[in-house]
Tab-separated table of C-alpha atoms in Angstrom:
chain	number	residue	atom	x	y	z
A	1	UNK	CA	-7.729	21.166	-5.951
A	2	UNK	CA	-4.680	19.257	-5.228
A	3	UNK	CA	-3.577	16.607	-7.616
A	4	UNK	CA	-1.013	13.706	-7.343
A	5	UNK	CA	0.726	11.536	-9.870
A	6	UNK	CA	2.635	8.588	-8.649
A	7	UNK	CA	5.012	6.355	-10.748
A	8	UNK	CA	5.637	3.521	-11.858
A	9	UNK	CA	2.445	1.695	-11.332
A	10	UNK	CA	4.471	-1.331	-10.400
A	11	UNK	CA	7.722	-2.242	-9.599
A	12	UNK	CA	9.859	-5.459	-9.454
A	13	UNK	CA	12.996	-6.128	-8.330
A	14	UNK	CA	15.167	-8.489	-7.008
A	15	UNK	CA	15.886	-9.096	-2.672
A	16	UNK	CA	18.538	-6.725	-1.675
A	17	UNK	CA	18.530	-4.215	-4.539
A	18	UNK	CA	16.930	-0.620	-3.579
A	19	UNK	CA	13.406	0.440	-5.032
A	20	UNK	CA	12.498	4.417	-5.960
A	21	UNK	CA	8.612	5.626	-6.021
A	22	UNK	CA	8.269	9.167	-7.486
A	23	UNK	CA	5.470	11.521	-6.884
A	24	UNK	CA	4.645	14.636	-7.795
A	25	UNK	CA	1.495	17.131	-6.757
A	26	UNK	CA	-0.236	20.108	-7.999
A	27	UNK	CA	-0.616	22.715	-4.895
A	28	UNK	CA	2.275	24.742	-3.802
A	29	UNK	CA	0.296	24.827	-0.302
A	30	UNK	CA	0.331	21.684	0.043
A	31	UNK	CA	2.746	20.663	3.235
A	32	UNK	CA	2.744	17.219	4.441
A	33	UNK	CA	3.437	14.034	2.398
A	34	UNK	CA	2.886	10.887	3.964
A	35	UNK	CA	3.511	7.310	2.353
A	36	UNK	CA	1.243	4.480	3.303
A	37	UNK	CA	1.474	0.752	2.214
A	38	UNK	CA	-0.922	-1.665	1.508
A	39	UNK	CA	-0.179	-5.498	2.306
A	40	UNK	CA	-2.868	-8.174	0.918
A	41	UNK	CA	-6.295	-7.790	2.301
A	42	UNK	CA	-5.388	-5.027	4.838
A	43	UNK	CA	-6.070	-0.971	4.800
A	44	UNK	CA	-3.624	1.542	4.118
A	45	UNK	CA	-0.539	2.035	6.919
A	46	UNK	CA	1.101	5.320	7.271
A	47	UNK	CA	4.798	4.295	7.419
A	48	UNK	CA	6.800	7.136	6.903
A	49	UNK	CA	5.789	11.333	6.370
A	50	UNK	CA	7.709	14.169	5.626
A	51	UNK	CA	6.823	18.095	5.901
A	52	UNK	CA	7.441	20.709	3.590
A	53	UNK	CA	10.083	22.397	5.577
A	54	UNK	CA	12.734	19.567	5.941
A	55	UNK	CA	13.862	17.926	2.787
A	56	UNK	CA	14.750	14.632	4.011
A	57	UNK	CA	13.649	11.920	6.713
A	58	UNK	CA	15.518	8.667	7.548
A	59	UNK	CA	13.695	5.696	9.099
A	60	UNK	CA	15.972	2.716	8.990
A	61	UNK	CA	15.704	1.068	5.500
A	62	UNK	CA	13.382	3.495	4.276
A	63	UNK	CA	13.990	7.029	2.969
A	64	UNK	CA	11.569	9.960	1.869
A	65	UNK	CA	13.282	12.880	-0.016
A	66	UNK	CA	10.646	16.611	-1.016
A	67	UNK	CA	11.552	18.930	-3.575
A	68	UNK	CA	9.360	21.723	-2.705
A	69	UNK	CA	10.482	23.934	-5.793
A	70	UNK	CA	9.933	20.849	-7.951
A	71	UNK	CA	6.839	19.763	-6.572
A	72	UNK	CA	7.696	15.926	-6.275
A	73	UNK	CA	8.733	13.853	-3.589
A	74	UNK	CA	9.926	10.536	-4.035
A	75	UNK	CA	10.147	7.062	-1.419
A	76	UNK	CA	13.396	5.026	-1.065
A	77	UNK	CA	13.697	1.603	0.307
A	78	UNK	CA	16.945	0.015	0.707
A	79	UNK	CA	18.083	-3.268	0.804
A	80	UNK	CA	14.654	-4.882	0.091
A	81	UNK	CA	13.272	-7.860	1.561
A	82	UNK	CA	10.450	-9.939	0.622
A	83	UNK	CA	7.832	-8.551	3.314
A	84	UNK	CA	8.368	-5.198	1.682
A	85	UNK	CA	6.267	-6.577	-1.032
A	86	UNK	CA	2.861	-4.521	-0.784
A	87	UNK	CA	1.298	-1.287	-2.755
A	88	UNK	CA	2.831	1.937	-1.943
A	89	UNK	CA	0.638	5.080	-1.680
A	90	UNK	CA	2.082	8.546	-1.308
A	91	UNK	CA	-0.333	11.534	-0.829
A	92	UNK	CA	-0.326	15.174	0.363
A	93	UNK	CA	-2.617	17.682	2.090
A	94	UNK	CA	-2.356	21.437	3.345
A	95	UNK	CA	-2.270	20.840	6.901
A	96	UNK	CA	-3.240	24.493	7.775
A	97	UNK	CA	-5.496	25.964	5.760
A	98	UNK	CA	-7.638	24.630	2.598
A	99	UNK	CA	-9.386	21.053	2.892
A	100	UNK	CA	-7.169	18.986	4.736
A	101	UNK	CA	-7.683	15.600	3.787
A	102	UNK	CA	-5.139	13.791	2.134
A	103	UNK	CA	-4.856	13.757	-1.668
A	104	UNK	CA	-3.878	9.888	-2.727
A	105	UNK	CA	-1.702	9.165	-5.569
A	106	UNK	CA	-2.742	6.036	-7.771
A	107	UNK	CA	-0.468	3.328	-5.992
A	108	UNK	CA	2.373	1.158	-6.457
A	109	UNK	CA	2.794	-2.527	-6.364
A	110	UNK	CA	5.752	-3.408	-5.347
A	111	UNK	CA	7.367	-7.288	-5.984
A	112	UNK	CA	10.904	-8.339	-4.182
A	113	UNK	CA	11.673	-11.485	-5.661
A	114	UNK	CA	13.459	-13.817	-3.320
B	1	UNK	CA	-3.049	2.062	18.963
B	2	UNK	CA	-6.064	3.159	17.352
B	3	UNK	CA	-8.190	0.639	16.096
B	4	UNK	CA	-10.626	1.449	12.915
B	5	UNK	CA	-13.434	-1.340	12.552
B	6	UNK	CA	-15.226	-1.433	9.571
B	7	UNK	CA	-18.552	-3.676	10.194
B	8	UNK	CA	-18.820	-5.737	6.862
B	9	UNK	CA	-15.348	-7.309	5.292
B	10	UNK	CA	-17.585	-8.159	2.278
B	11	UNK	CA	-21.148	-7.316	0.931
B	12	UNK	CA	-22.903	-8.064	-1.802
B	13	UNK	CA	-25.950	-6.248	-2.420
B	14	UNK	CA	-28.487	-5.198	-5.456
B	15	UNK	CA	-28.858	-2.524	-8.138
B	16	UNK	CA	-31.462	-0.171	-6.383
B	17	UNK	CA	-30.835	-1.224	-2.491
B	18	UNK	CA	-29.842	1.406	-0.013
B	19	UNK	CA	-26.964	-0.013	1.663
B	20	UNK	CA	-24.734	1.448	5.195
B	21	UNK	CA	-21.303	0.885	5.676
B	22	UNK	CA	-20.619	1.251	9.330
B	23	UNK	CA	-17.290	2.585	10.445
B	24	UNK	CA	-16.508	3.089	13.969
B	25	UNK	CA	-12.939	4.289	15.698
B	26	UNK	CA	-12.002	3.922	19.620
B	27	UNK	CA	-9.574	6.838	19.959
B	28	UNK	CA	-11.526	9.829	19.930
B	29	UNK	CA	-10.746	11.352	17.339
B	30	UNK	CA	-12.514	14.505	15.227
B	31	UNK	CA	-11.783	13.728	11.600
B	32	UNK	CA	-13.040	10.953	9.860
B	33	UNK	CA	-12.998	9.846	6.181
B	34	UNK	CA	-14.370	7.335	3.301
B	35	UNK	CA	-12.523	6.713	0.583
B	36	UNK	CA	-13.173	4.377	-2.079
B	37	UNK	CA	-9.936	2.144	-4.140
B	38	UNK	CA	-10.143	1.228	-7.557
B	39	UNK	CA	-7.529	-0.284	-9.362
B	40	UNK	CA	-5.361	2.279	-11.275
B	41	UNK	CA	-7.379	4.750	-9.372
B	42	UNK	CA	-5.483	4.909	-6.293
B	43	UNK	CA	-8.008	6.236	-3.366
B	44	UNK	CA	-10.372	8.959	-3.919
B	45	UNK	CA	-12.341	10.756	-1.480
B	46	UNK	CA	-16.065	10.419	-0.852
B	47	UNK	CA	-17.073	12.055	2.144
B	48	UNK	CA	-15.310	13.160	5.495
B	49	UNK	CA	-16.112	14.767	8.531
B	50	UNK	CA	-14.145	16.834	11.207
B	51	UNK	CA	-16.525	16.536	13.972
B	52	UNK	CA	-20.168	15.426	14.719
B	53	UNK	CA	-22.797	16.139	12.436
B	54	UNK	CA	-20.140	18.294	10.354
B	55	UNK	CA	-19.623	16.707	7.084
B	56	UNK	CA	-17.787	17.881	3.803
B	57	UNK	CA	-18.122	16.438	0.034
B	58	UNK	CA	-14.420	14.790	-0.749
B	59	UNK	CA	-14.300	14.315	-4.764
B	60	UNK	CA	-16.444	12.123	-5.719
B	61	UNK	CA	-19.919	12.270	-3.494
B	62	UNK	CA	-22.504	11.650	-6.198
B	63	UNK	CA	-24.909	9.101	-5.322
B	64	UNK	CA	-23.356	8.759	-1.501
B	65	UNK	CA	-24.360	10.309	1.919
B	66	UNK	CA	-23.022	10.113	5.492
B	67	UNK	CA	-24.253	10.504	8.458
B	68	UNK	CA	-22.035	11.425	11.950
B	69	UNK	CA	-24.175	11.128	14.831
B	70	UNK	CA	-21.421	10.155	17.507
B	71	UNK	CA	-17.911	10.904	17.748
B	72	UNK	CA	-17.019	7.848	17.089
B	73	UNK	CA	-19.146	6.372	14.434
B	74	UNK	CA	-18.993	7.555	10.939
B	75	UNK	CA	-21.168	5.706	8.554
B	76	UNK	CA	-21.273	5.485	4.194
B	77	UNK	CA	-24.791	5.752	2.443
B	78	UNK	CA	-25.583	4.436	-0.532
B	79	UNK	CA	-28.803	6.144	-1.253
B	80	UNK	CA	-29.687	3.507	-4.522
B	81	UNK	CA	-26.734	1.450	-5.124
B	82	UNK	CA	-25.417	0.991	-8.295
B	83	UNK	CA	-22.940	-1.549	-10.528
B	84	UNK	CA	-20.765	1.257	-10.857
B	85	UNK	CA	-20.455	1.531	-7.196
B	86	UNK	CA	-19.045	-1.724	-7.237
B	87	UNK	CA	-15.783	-1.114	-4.763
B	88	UNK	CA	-13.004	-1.350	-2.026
B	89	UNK	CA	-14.452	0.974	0.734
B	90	UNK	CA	-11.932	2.361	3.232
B	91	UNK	CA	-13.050	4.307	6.534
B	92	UNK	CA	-10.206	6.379	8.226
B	93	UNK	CA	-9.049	8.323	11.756
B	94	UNK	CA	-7.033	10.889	11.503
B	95	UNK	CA	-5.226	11.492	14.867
B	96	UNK	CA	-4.473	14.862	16.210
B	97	UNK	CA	-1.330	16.634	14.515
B	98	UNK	CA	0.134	16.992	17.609
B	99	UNK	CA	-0.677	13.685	19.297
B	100	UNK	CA	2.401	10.688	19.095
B	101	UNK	CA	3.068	8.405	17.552
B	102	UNK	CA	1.854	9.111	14.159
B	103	UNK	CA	1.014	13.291	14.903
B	104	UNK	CA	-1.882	13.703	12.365
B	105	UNK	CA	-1.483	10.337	10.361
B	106	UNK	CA	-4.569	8.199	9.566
B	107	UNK	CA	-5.239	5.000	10.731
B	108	UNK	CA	-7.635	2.796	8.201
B	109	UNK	CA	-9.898	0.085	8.726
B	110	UNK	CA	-9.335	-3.273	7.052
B	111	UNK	CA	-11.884	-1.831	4.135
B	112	UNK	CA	-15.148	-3.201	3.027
B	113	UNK	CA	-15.723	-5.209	-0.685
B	114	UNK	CA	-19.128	-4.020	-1.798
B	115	UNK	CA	-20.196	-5.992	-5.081
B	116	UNK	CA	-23.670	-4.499	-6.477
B	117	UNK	CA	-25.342	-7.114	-8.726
């Protein structure tokens, strides 16, 4: 079955500087990659995905980038801001064939400091 | 939006009980999920199911069952609850893959702290 690693476990940096989340899976058949974040006492929220035949999506300050060949993908927030503070969670699933629930990586806490 | 209640925010219940986590969604939708979150652990799959009374075994079912008698409810069974059971429990919705805004993205309830004693 699928497998995902996801580094670092956590993550500080300071208000305004840009913050990287890598990921990498197991399944070549795998084809969708969504990122969710966690704030404090809430579940999971899908903010950005990307699918395996486009290698880059855009969504204001935040950025997710797929290396199919490489089997990683990787999450890019610019210019962060204190509410960006939360864990990160990338995970991937074959959304065609196979068991298509989403594989979860093992999260990422990220801390802006102000 | 699509709104995923979980019943309990926090339970607290005893080595041996059988305990129900009740998870119900208000959009519809066919494929539901439990996961439970661990720290360091990420989320792992326990159970889903892509329709009523359909059911798969995620990754780690041992000592949980479910049980999908409408559409929209999906509910977690511990059949003798243990301390190593001790958890986060998150329910999810997965939307249709062709249906805006999120086309196929899940939609999570707030999650439900189970402490076994």
């Amino acid at each position: 079955g699928e497998n995902v690693e996801q580094h670092p476990s956590t993550l500080s940096v300071q208000e305004g500087d840009s913050a990287v989340i890598k990921c990498t899976y197991s399944d070549s058949a795998s084809n969708y990659f969504p990122w969710y974040k966690q704030e404090l006492g809430k579940g999971p929220q899908l903010i950005i995905d990307i699918r395996s035949n486009v290698g880059e999506k855009k969504d204001q300050r935040i950025a997710v980038t797929l290396n199919k060949t490489a089997k990683h993908f990787s999450l890019h927030i610019t210019e962060t801001q204190p509410e960006d503070s939360a864990v990160y969670f990338c995970a991937a699933s074959n959304r065609l064939t196979g068991r298509r629930a989403l594989t979860f990586g093992s999260g990422t806490r990220l801390q802006v400091q102000p | 939006d699509v709104k995923v209640t979980q019943s309990s925010r926090y339970l607290v219940k005893r080595t041996g009980e059988k305990v129900f986590l009740e998870c119900v969604q208000d959009m519809d939708h066919e494929n539901m999920f439990w996961y439970r979150q661990d720290p360091g652990l990420g989320l792992r799959l326990i159970y889903f199911s892509y329709d009523v009374k359909m059911k798969e075994k995620g990754d780690i079912p041992e000592g949980y069952s479910v049980s999908r008698e409408k559409k929209e409810r999906f509910s977690l069974i511990l059949e003798s609850a243990s301390t190593n059971q001790t958890s986060m429990y998150l329910c999810a919705s997965k939307s249709p893959v062709d249906s805006p805004p999120s086309f196929g993205g899940y939609t999570f309830g707030s999650g439900t702290r189970l402490t076994v004693v």
